[in-house]
């Protein structure tokens, strides 16, 4: 009875988040360039809704983790708990996560909703940093279920 | 970078076409049709994403290259999952896979949230990957017999957990908050040592998340399979060594499952209170005998105390109400002969244990006939 189920669930969630970020990011960048990219319109809206939901629950988990080791994080699966810890520790190292370290998750959600071009550009930068973090996290899950070469 | 990505996507396209051909030429049993369709749909989904990547690479927008890089990487990883894990049950299909598929198919059909889920069986240690397409793993020779098949009911618990994750996470949160209180001393000093102790307590509380999921899945196993699960579980764990009875403290910190002797105790308690006191007593006696021979002394190093038992069982009861798995019936655990057209697999598995317990020597002959009947029934 192995615990790979946790890695499998986390792997799938990571895949879904990354796919949503990629769709939304490409769509927004093309639109900012003046390309309508209508084919991706519906998927981009779905991706935005998906990411908004994810960021809402992830944001409250991050706030729990930020309380420090004196408070247990409860009701959360260990892989998601790990991701929140990675997020908190990564944004302290501002080199690769400059945007995420200067903005709250709630603000990212608002930026994603905004029609303002500057906000959209900033939201894309934030999502791109988040993507880097989730790619690293998912790499561990993929190695656990698929093995290393 | 653009050229590298084009090359990679074209290579994926070529590989994906090979898989698609295998899928369309596969010779599989009826029990695999839903899975076959799900895997075929996944191929089409990946194909669409590869074509999209190639179109995006044909545009002159340099700013999307890193997005396409990430997208290509994800498609590659998903393709590996498809190629290394999902295609196997189709490409290497064996008629004997039907034993597990029939039982798992019945199991998924018993629950509204898993009814339409495709599923597959693969070789490996007992496990499940509860993804969009759940895959159940079982050691090869065990797939050909009936005695350990009830362990699938535990794995099904993980699938149910994912289907009800939010509600069940909330119940586990309440449980964890409860044990935080139980573990916290009445008076606390304000110094570095106390901080370390608090961190240790919190770590124990967090470890209990996984442990509660496993204990819940054990309870799902018992609720569905009754004594067949209890016996299968006991047989699988009881002679694996002293670590099933006692784990060094440093190992407990890393363990993603509660120690087996605790799982067994919780299961026998459940069985004793829910219709199977005799079986519970017999299994508990076996474990006591083995523990005695091994000379192990139970010590949970602060991960468990007596006050945990009541909240554990109460929380698991609530989780069972929330998920509502099939509950074994009196008939399914009776000695009554099984009716191949109307009886459930649970009846068959309990019957198997009954025959095996009384006459293990002649059990293989009975099992062969029972499997033949199972496979010939609709």
Coordinates of C-alpha atoms in Angstrom, one line a residue:
Chain A
X1 CA 0.0 0.0 0.0
X2 CA 2.2 2.8 -1.3
X3 CA 1.6 6.5 -0.8
X4 CA 2.2 7.4 -4.4
X5 CA -1.5 8.4 -4.5
X6 CA -0.4 11.7 -3.0
X7 CA 2.2 12.3 -5.7
X8 CA -0.3 11.3 -8.4
X9 CA -2.9 13.7 -7.1
X10 CA -0.4 16.5 -6.7
X11 CA 1.1 15.7 -10.2
X12 CA -2.3 16.1 -11.8
X13 CA -3.1 19.3 -9.9
X14 CA 0.3 20.7 -10.9
X15 CA -0.4 19.8 -14.5
X16 CA -3.8 21.6 -14.5
X17 CA -2.3 24.7 -12.9
X18 CA 0.6 24.9 -15.3
X19 CA -1.7 24.4 -18.3
X20 CA -4.0 27.1 -17.1
X21 CA -1.1 29.6 -16.5
X22 CA 0.2 28.8 -20.0
X23 CA -3.1 29.3 -21.8
X24 CA -3.8 32.6 -19.9
X25 CA -0.3 33.9 -20.4
X26 CA -0.1 33.2 -24.1
X27 CA -3.6 34.6 -24.7
X28 CA -2.9 37.8 -22.8
X29 CA 0.5 38.4 -24.4
X30 CA -1.0 37.9 -27.9
X31 CA -3.9 40.3 -27.1
X32 CA -1.4 42.9 -25.7
X33 CA 0.3 42.6 -29.1
X34 CA -3.0 43.4 -30.9
X35 CA -3.7 39.8 -31.9
X36 CA -7.3 38.8 -31.0
X37 CA -6.5 35.1 -30.5
X38 CA -10.2 34.3 -30.5
X39 CA -9.7 30.6 -30.7
X40 CA -8.3 30.6 -27.2
X41 CA -10.8 33.0 -25.8
X42 CA -13.1 30.5 -24.0
X43 CA -10.2 28.4 -22.7
X44 CA -8.5 31.5 -21.4
X45 CA -11.6 32.5 -19.5
X46 CA -11.8 29.0 -18.0
X47 CA -8.1 29.1 -17.2
X48 CA -8.6 32.4 -15.4
X49 CA -11.5 31.0 -13.3
X50 CA -9.5 27.9 -12.5
X51 CA -6.5 30.0 -11.4
X52 CA -8.7 32.3 -9.3
X53 CA -10.1 29.4 -7.4
X54 CA -6.8 27.8 -6.9
X55 CA -5.1 31.1 -5.8
X56 CA -8.0 31.8 -3.3
X57 CA -7.4 28.5 -1.4
X58 CA -3.7 28.6 -1.9
X59 CA -3.6 32.2 -0.5
X60 CA -5.3 31.1 2.8
X61 CA -2.9 28.2 3.1
X62 CA 0.1 30.5 2.6
X63 CA -1.2 32.8 5.3
X64 CA -1.4 29.7 7.7
X65 CA 2.2 28.8 6.8
X66 CA 3.4 32.3 7.3
X67 CA 2.3 32.1 11.0
X68 CA 5.4 30.0 11.5
X69 CA 6.4 26.7 13.0
X70 CA 4.6 27.5 16.3
X71 CA 1.3 26.8 14.5
X72 CA 0.4 23.5 12.9
X73 CA -1.0 23.5 9.4
X74 CA -4.1 21.3 9.6
X75 CA -6.6 19.8 7.1
X76 CA -4.1 20.1 4.2
X77 CA -2.4 17.3 2.3
X78 CA 1.4 17.2 2.7
X79 CA 2.2 17.9 -0.9
X80 CA 0.1 21.1 -0.9
X81 CA 1.5 22.0 2.5
X82 CA 5.0 21.6 1.0
X83 CA 4.1 23.8 -2.0
X84 CA 3.0 26.5 0.4
X85 CA 6.2 26.3 2.4
X86 CA 8.2 26.4 -0.9
X87 CA 6.3 29.5 -1.9
X88 CA 6.9 31.3 1.4
X89 CA 10.6 30.4 1.4
X90 CA 11.1 31.3 -2.3
X91 CA 9.5 34.7 -2.1
X92 CA 12.0 35.5 0.7
X93 CA 14.8 34.9 -1.9
X94 CA 13.7 37.8 -4.1
X95 CA 16.2 37.0 -7.0
X96 CA 13.8 34.9 -9.1
X97 CA 10.6 35.8 -7.4
X98 CA 10.8 39.7 -7.4
X99 CA 7.1 40.2 -8.3
X100 CA 5.7 37.5 -6.0
X101 CA 7.7 38.9 -3.1
X102 CA 6.2 42.4 -3.4
X103 CA 2.6 41.5 -3.9
X104 CA -0.1 39.4 -2.1
X105 CA -1.9 36.5 -3.6
X106 CA -5.2 38.5 -3.3
X107 CA -3.6 41.3 -5.4
X108 CA -2.6 38.8 -8.1
X109 CA -6.3 37.7 -8.3
X110 CA -7.3 41.4 -8.7
X111 CA -4.7 41.9 -11.4
X112 CA -5.9 38.9 -13.3
X113 CA -9.4 40.5 -13.3
X114 CA -8.3 43.9 -14.4
X115 CA -8.8 45.2 -18.0
X116 CA -5.9 47.7 -17.5
X117 CA -2.9 46.8 -19.7
X118 CA -0.3 47.5 -17.0
X119 CA -2.2 45.3 -14.5
X120 CA -2.3 42.6 -17.1
X121 CA 1.4 42.8 -17.8
X122 CA 2.1 42.6 -14.0
X123 CA -0.3 39.6 -13.6
X124 CA 1.5 37.8 -16.4
X125 CA 4.9 38.3 -14.6
X126 CA 3.5 37.0 -11.3
X127 CA 2.0 34.0 -13.0
X128 CA 5.3 33.3 -14.7
X129 CA 7.1 33.3 -11.4
X130 CA 4.4 31.1 -9.8
X131 CA 4.9 28.7 -12.8
X132 CA 8.6 28.4 -12.1
X133 CA 7.8 27.3 -8.5
X134 CA 5.1 24.9 -9.5
X135 CA 7.3 23.3 -12.2
X136 CA 9.9 22.6 -9.6
X137 CA 7.3 21.2 -7.3
X138 CA 5.7 19.0 -9.9
X139 CA 9.1 17.7 -11.0
X140 CA 9.3 15.9 -7.6
X141 CA 5.8 14.3 -8.1
X142 CA 6.7 13.3 -11.7
X143 CA 9.9 11.6 -10.5
X144 CA 8.0 9.8 -7.8
X145 CA 5.4 8.3 -10.1
X146 CA 7.4 7.9 -13.3
X147 CA 10.9 7.4 -11.8
X148 CA 14.2 9.1 -12.8
X149 CA 16.1 8.1 -15.9
Chain B
X1 CA 14.9 28.0 -28.6
X2 CA 12.1 28.2 -31.2
X3 CA 13.8 25.4 -33.3
X4 CA 14.4 23.2 -30.2
X5 CA 10.8 23.4 -29.3
X6 CA 9.6 22.7 -32.8
X7 CA 11.9 19.6 -32.9
X8 CA 10.6 18.4 -29.6
X9 CA 6.9 18.9 -30.5
X10 CA 7.4 17.1 -33.9
X11 CA 9.0 14.2 -32.1
X12 CA 6.1 14.0 -29.6
X13 CA 3.7 14.1 -32.6
X14 CA 5.4 11.1 -34.2
X15 CA 5.5 9.1 -30.9
X16 CA 1.8 9.9 -30.2
X17 CA 0.8 8.6 -33.5
X18 CA 2.4 5.2 -32.6
X19 CA 0.4 5.1 -29.4
X20 CA -2.8 6.0 -31.2
X21 CA -2.3 3.2 -33.6
X22 CA -1.8 0.7 -30.8
X23 CA -4.9 2.0 -29.1
X24 CA -7.0 1.6 -32.2
X25 CA -5.8 -1.9 -32.9
X26 CA -6.1 -3.1 -29.3
X27 CA -7.9 -6.4 -28.6
X28 CA -9.4 -5.9 -25.2
X29 CA -12.3 -7.2 -23.1
X30 CA -15.6 -5.4 -22.6
X31 CA -14.6 -4.4 -19.1
X32 CA -11.8 -2.2 -20.6
X33 CA -13.9 -0.2 -23.0
X34 CA -14.5 2.8 -20.9
X35 CA -10.8 3.0 -20.0
X36 CA -9.8 2.5 -23.7
X37 CA -12.0 5.4 -24.6
X38 CA -10.5 7.6 -21.8
X39 CA -7.0 6.9 -22.9
X40 CA -7.9 7.5 -26.6
X41 CA -9.4 10.9 -25.5
X42 CA -6.2 11.7 -23.7
X43 CA -4.2 11.0 -26.9
X44 CA -6.5 13.4 -28.8
X45 CA -6.1 16.0 -26.1
X46 CA -2.3 15.8 -26.2
X47 CA -2.4 15.9 -30.0
X48 CA -4.4 19.1 -29.9
X49 CA -1.9 20.6 -27.5
X50 CA 1.0 19.6 -29.6
X51 CA -0.6 21.1 -32.8
X52 CA -1.3 24.3 -30.8
X53 CA 2.3 24.5 -29.7
X54 CA 3.5 24.1 -33.3
X55 CA 1.0 26.9 -34.5
X56 CA 2.3 29.2 -31.7
X57 CA 5.8 28.5 -32.7
X58 CA 5.0 29.5 -36.2
X59 CA 3.9 33.0 -35.0
X60 CA 6.6 35.6 -34.7
X61 CA 5.7 36.5 -31.1
X62 CA 8.9 36.0 -29.2
X63 CA 7.3 36.9 -25.8
X64 CA 5.4 33.6 -25.8
X65 CA 8.4 31.3 -26.3
X66 CA 8.8 30.6 -22.5
X67 CA 5.1 29.8 -22.3
X68 CA 5.4 27.4 -25.2
X69 CA 8.5 25.9 -23.5
X70 CA 6.5 25.2 -20.3
X71 CA 3.6 23.9 -22.4
X72 CA 5.9 21.5 -24.3
X73 CA 7.5 20.3 -21.1
X74 CA 4.1 19.5 -19.6
X75 CA 2.9 17.7 -22.7
X76 CA 6.1 15.7 -22.6
X77 CA 5.5 14.7 -19.0
X78 CA 1.9 13.8 -19.7
X79 CA 3.0 11.8 -22.7
X80 CA 5.5 9.9 -20.5
X81 CA 2.6 9.1 -18.1
X82 CA 0.6 7.9 -21.0
X83 CA 3.4 5.9 -22.5
X84 CA 4.9 4.4 -19.3
X85 CA 1.8 3.8 -17.2
X86 CA -1.5 4.2 -19.0
X87 CA -1.0 2.4 -22.3
X88 CA 0.3 -0.8 -20.6
X89 CA -3.0 -2.1 -19.5
X90 CA -4.3 -1.8 -23.1
X91 CA -1.3 -3.0 -25.0
X92 CA -0.5 -5.9 -22.6
X93 CA -4.1 -6.8 -21.8
X94 CA -4.5 -10.4 -20.5
X95 CA -7.8 -12.2 -20.3
X96 CA -7.0 -12.9 -16.6
X97 CA -7.1 -9.1 -16.0
X98 CA -10.8 -9.6 -16.2
X99 CA -10.9 -10.9 -12.6
X100 CA -9.8 -7.6 -11.1
X101 CA -11.6 -5.5 -13.7
X102 CA -14.9 -7.2 -12.9
X103 CA -14.5 -6.5 -9.2
X104 CA -13.3 -3.0 -9.6
X105 CA -16.0 -2.3 -12.2
X106 CA -18.6 -3.4 -9.7
X107 CA -17.0 -1.3 -7.0
X108 CA -17.0 1.9 -9.1
X109 CA -20.6 1.2 -10.0
X110 CA -21.6 1.1 -6.4
X111 CA -20.9 4.8 -5.9
X112 CA -22.5 7.7 -7.8
X113 CA -19.2 9.6 -7.9
X114 CA -17.1 6.8 -9.4
X115 CA -19.8 5.3 -11.6
X116 CA -18.6 6.9 -14.8
X117 CA -14.9 6.9 -14.0
X118 CA -12.7 4.8 -16.3
X119 CA -10.2 2.5 -14.5
X120 CA -7.4 0.2 -15.2
X121 CA -5.3 -2.4 -13.4
X122 CA -1.5 -2.6 -13.6
X123 CA 1.2 -4.7 -12.0
X124 CA 2.9 -3.3 -8.9
X125 CA 2.6 -3.0 -5.1
X126 CA -0.9 -2.5 -3.8
X127 CA -1.7 1.2 -4.7
X128 CA -4.0 3.5 -6.6
X129 CA -3.3 6.6 -8.5
X130 CA -6.6 8.4 -8.0
X131 CA -6.2 10.7 -11.1
X132 CA -8.8 11.5 -13.8
X133 CA -8.2 8.0 -15.0
X134 CA -7.6 6.0 -11.8
X135 CA -5.1 3.1 -12.0
X136 CA -5.1 0.3 -9.5
X137 CA -1.9 -1.6 -8.8
X138 CA -1.6 -5.1 -7.5
X139 CA 1.2 -7.7 -7.5
X140 CA 0.7 -10.0 -10.6
X141 CA 0.1 -13.4 -8.9
X142 CA -2.3 -11.7 -6.4
X143 CA -4.4 -10.6 -9.4
X144 CA -5.1 -14.2 -10.2
X145 CA -6.5 -15.2 -6.8
X146 CA -9.4 -13.9 -4.6
X147 CA -7.9 -13.7 -1.1
X148 CA -6.2 -10.3 -1.3
X149 CA -8.5 -8.7 -3.8
X150 CA -10.5 -7.1 -0.8
X151 CA -7.4 -4.8 -0.4
X152 CA -8.7 -2.9 -3.5
X153 CA -11.5 -1.7 -1.2
X154 CA -8.9 0.3 0.8
X155 CA -7.5 1.7 -2.5
X156 CA -11.0 2.7 -3.5
X157 CA -11.1 4.7 -0.3
X158 CA -8.4 7.0 -1.8
X159 CA -10.5 7.5 -4.9
X160 CA -13.5 8.4 -2.7
X161 CA -11.3 10.7 -0.6
X162 CA -10.4 12.6 -3.8
X163 CA -14.0 12.8 -4.8
X164 CA -15.0 14.4 -1.4
X165 CA -11.7 16.1 -0.6
X166 CA -12.9 19.4 0.7
X167 CA -15.4 17.9 3.2
X168 CA -13.0 15.2 4.4
X169 CA -10.1 17.7 4.7
X170 CA -12.4 19.8 7.0
X171 CA -13.1 16.7 9.1
X172 CA -9.4 15.9 9.4
X173 CA -8.7 19.5 10.3
X174 CA -11.1 19.3 13.2
X175 CA -9.5 16.1 14.3
X176 CA -6.0 17.6 14.1
X177 CA -7.1 20.7 16.0
X178 CA -8.5 18.4 18.7
X179 CA -5.3 16.4 19.1
X180 CA -3.3 19.7 19.2
X181 CA -5.3 20.5 22.3
X182 CA -4.7 17.0 23.7
X183 CA -1.0 17.2 23.1
X184 CA -0.6 20.8 24.5
X185 CA 0.5 20.8 28.1
X186 CA -1.7 22.8 30.5
X187 CA 1.1 25.2 31.5
X188 CA 3.8 26.3 29.0
X189 CA 7.1 27.9 29.8
X190 CA 8.4 30.7 27.6
X191 CA 11.8 29.5 26.5
X192 CA 13.7 27.9 23.6
X193 CA 13.1 24.4 24.8
X194 CA 9.3 25.0 24.8
X195 CA 9.5 26.3 21.3
X196 CA 11.3 23.1 20.2
X197 CA 8.6 21.0 21.9
X198 CA 5.9 23.0 20.3
X199 CA 7.5 22.5 16.8
X200 CA 7.7 18.8 17.5
X201 CA 4.0 18.6 18.6
X202 CA 3.0 20.5 15.5
X203 CA 4.9 18.1 13.3
X204 CA 3.1 15.2 14.9
X205 CA -0.2 16.9 14.3
X206 CA 0.6 17.4 10.6
X207 CA 1.8 13.8 10.2
X208 CA -1.7 12.7 11.4
X209 CA -3.2 14.1 8.2
X210 CA -1.8 11.2 6.1
X211 CA -2.4 8.7 8.9
X212 CA -6.1 9.7 9.1
X213 CA -6.5 9.2 5.4
X214 CA -5.1 5.7 5.6
X215 CA -7.2 4.9 8.6
X216 CA -10.3 6.2 6.7
X217 CA -9.4 4.0 3.7
X218 CA -9.0 1.0 6.0
X219 CA -12.5 1.7 7.4
X220 CA -13.8 2.0 3.8
X221 CA -12.3 -1.4 3.1
X222 CA -14.0 -2.9 6.1
X223 CA -17.3 -1.2 5.4
X224 CA -17.4 -2.6 1.8
X225 CA -15.7 -6.0 2.3
X226 CA -16.5 -6.9 5.9
X227 CA -14.5 -10.0 7.2
X228 CA -12.9 -10.5 3.8
X229 CA -11.1 -7.2 4.1
X230 CA -10.2 -7.8 7.7
X231 CA -8.7 -11.2 6.8
X232 CA -7.0 -10.0 3.7
X233 CA -5.5 -7.0 5.5
X234 CA -4.3 -9.2 8.3
X235 CA -2.7 -11.7 6.0
X236 CA -0.9 -9.1 4.0
X237 CA 0.7 -7.4 7.0
X238 CA 1.0 -9.8 9.9
X239 CA 4.3 -11.6 8.8
X240 CA 6.1 -8.7 7.2
X241 CA 8.3 -8.2 10.2
X242 CA 8.6 -6.5 13.5
X243 CA 8.2 -3.0 12.0
X244 CA 4.5 -3.7 11.6
X245 CA 4.4 -3.9 15.4
X246 CA 7.0 -1.4 16.5
X247 CA 8.7 1.3 14.6
X248 CA 11.8 3.2 15.8
X249 CA 11.0 6.8 16.6
X250 CA 13.1 8.2 13.8
X251 CA 11.2 6.1 11.3
X252 CA 7.8 7.2 12.6
X253 CA 8.7 10.8 11.8
X254 CA 9.0 9.7 8.1
X255 CA 6.2 7.2 8.0
X256 CA 3.3 8.1 5.7
X257 CA 1.2 5.2 7.2
X258 CA 0.3 4.6 10.8
X259 CA 2.0 1.5 12.2
X260 CA 0.1 -1.6 11.1
X261 CA -0.6 -2.9 14.6
X262 CA -2.5 0.3 15.3
X263 CA -4.4 0.0 12.0
X264 CA -5.3 -3.6 12.9
X265 CA -6.5 -2.6 16.3
X266 CA -8.7 0.2 14.9
X267 CA -10.1 -2.3 12.3
X268 CA -10.8 -5.0 14.8
X269 CA -12.5 -2.5 17.1
X270 CA -14.7 -1.4 14.2
X271 CA -15.5 -5.0 13.2
X272 CA -16.3 -5.9 16.8
X273 CA -18.8 -3.0 17.0
X274 CA -20.2 -3.6 13.5
X275 CA -21.3 -7.1 13.1
X276 CA -18.2 -9.3 13.1
X277 CA -17.0 -9.8 16.7
X278 CA -15.9 -13.4 16.2
X279 CA -13.7 -12.6 13.2
X280 CA -12.3 -9.6 15.0
X281 CA -11.4 -11.7 18.0
X282 CA -9.7 -14.3 15.8
X283 CA -7.6 -11.8 13.9
X284 CA -6.6 -9.9 17.0
X285 CA -5.5 -13.2 18.6
X286 CA -3.2 -13.9 15.6
X287 CA -1.6 -10.5 15.9
X288 CA -1.1 -10.9 19.7
X289 CA 0.5 -14.3 19.1
X290 CA 2.9 -12.9 16.5
X291 CA 3.7 -9.9 18.7
X292 CA 4.5 -12.2 21.5
X293 CA 6.8 -14.4 19.4
X294 CA 8.6 -11.3 18.1
X295 CA 8.9 -10.0 21.6
X296 CA 7.9 -6.5 20.6
X297 CA 6.8 -3.9 23.1
X298 CA 4.4 -1.3 21.7
X299 CA 5.7 2.3 22.0
X300 CA 4.3 5.2 19.9
X301 CA 6.8 7.8 21.1
X302 CA 4.2 10.4 21.8
X303 CA 2.6 10.1 18.3
X304 CA -0.4 8.4 19.9
X305 CA -2.0 8.3 23.3
X306 CA -5.1 6.6 24.7
X307 CA -7.2 9.8 24.3
X308 CA -6.8 9.7 20.5
X309 CA -8.8 6.6 20.0
X310 CA -12.3 8.1 20.5
X311 CA -11.7 11.2 18.2
X312 CA -10.1 8.9 15.6
X313 CA -13.1 6.6 15.4
X314 CA -15.6 9.5 15.6
X315 CA -13.9 11.3 12.8
X316 CA -13.7 8.2 10.6
X317 CA -17.4 7.5 11.2
X318 CA -18.2 11.1 10.0
X319 CA -16.0 10.6 7.0
X320 CA -17.9 7.4 6.2
X321 CA -21.2 9.2 6.5
X322 CA -19.9 11.9 4.1
X323 CA -18.6 9.4 1.5
X324 CA -21.2 6.7 1.9
X325 CA -19.4 3.6 0.5
X326 CA -21.3 0.4 -0.1
X327 CA -22.0 -1.4 3.2
X328 CA -21.7 -5.1 3.3
X329 CA -25.0 -6.9 3.9
X330 CA -25.8 -9.9 6.1
X331 CA -26.1 -12.0 2.9
X332 CA -22.7 -11.0 1.6
X333 CA -21.0 -12.4 4.7
X334 CA -23.3 -15.4 5.1
X335 CA -22.4 -19.0 4.4
X336 CA -25.2 -19.1 1.8
X337 CA -24.1 -20.4 -1.6
X338 CA -23.3 -17.6 -4.0
X339 CA -25.7 -17.0 -6.9
X340 CA -23.6 -16.1 -9.9
X341 CA -26.2 -13.9 -11.4
X342 CA -27.4 -11.9 -8.4
X343 CA -24.6 -12.1 -5.8
X344 CA -22.0 -9.3 -5.4
X345 CA -18.2 -9.7 -5.5
X346 CA -18.2 -9.0 -1.8
X347 CA -20.2 -12.2 -1.2
X348 CA -17.7 -14.1 -3.4
X349 CA -14.6 -12.7 -1.5
X350 CA -16.2 -13.5 1.9
X351 CA -17.0 -17.0 0.7
X352 CA -13.4 -17.4 -0.5
X353 CA -12.1 -16.6 3.0
X354 CA -14.6 -18.9 4.6
X355 CA -13.5 -21.8 2.4
X356 CA -9.8 -21.0 2.8
X357 CA -10.1 -20.8 6.6
X358 CA -11.8 -24.2 6.8
X359 CA -9.8 -26.1 4.2
X360 CA -6.7 -24.2 2.8
X361 CA -5.4 -27.4 1.1
X362 CA -8.4 -27.7 -1.2
X363 CA -9.0 -24.0 -1.5
X364 CA -7.2 -23.7 -4.9
X365 CA -9.7 -26.0 -6.6
X366 CA -12.6 -24.1 -5.2
X367 CA -11.0 -20.8 -6.2
X368 CA -10.5 -22.0 -9.8
X369 CA -14.2 -22.9 -10.1
X370 CA -15.3 -19.7 -8.4
X371 CA -13.2 -17.5 -10.8
X372 CA -14.6 -19.4 -13.8
X373 CA -18.1 -18.7 -12.6
X374 CA -17.3 -15.0 -12.0
X375 CA -15.9 -14.6 -15.4
X376 CA -18.8 -16.3 -17.1
X377 CA -21.4 -14.1 -15.3
X378 CA -22.6 -10.9 -16.9

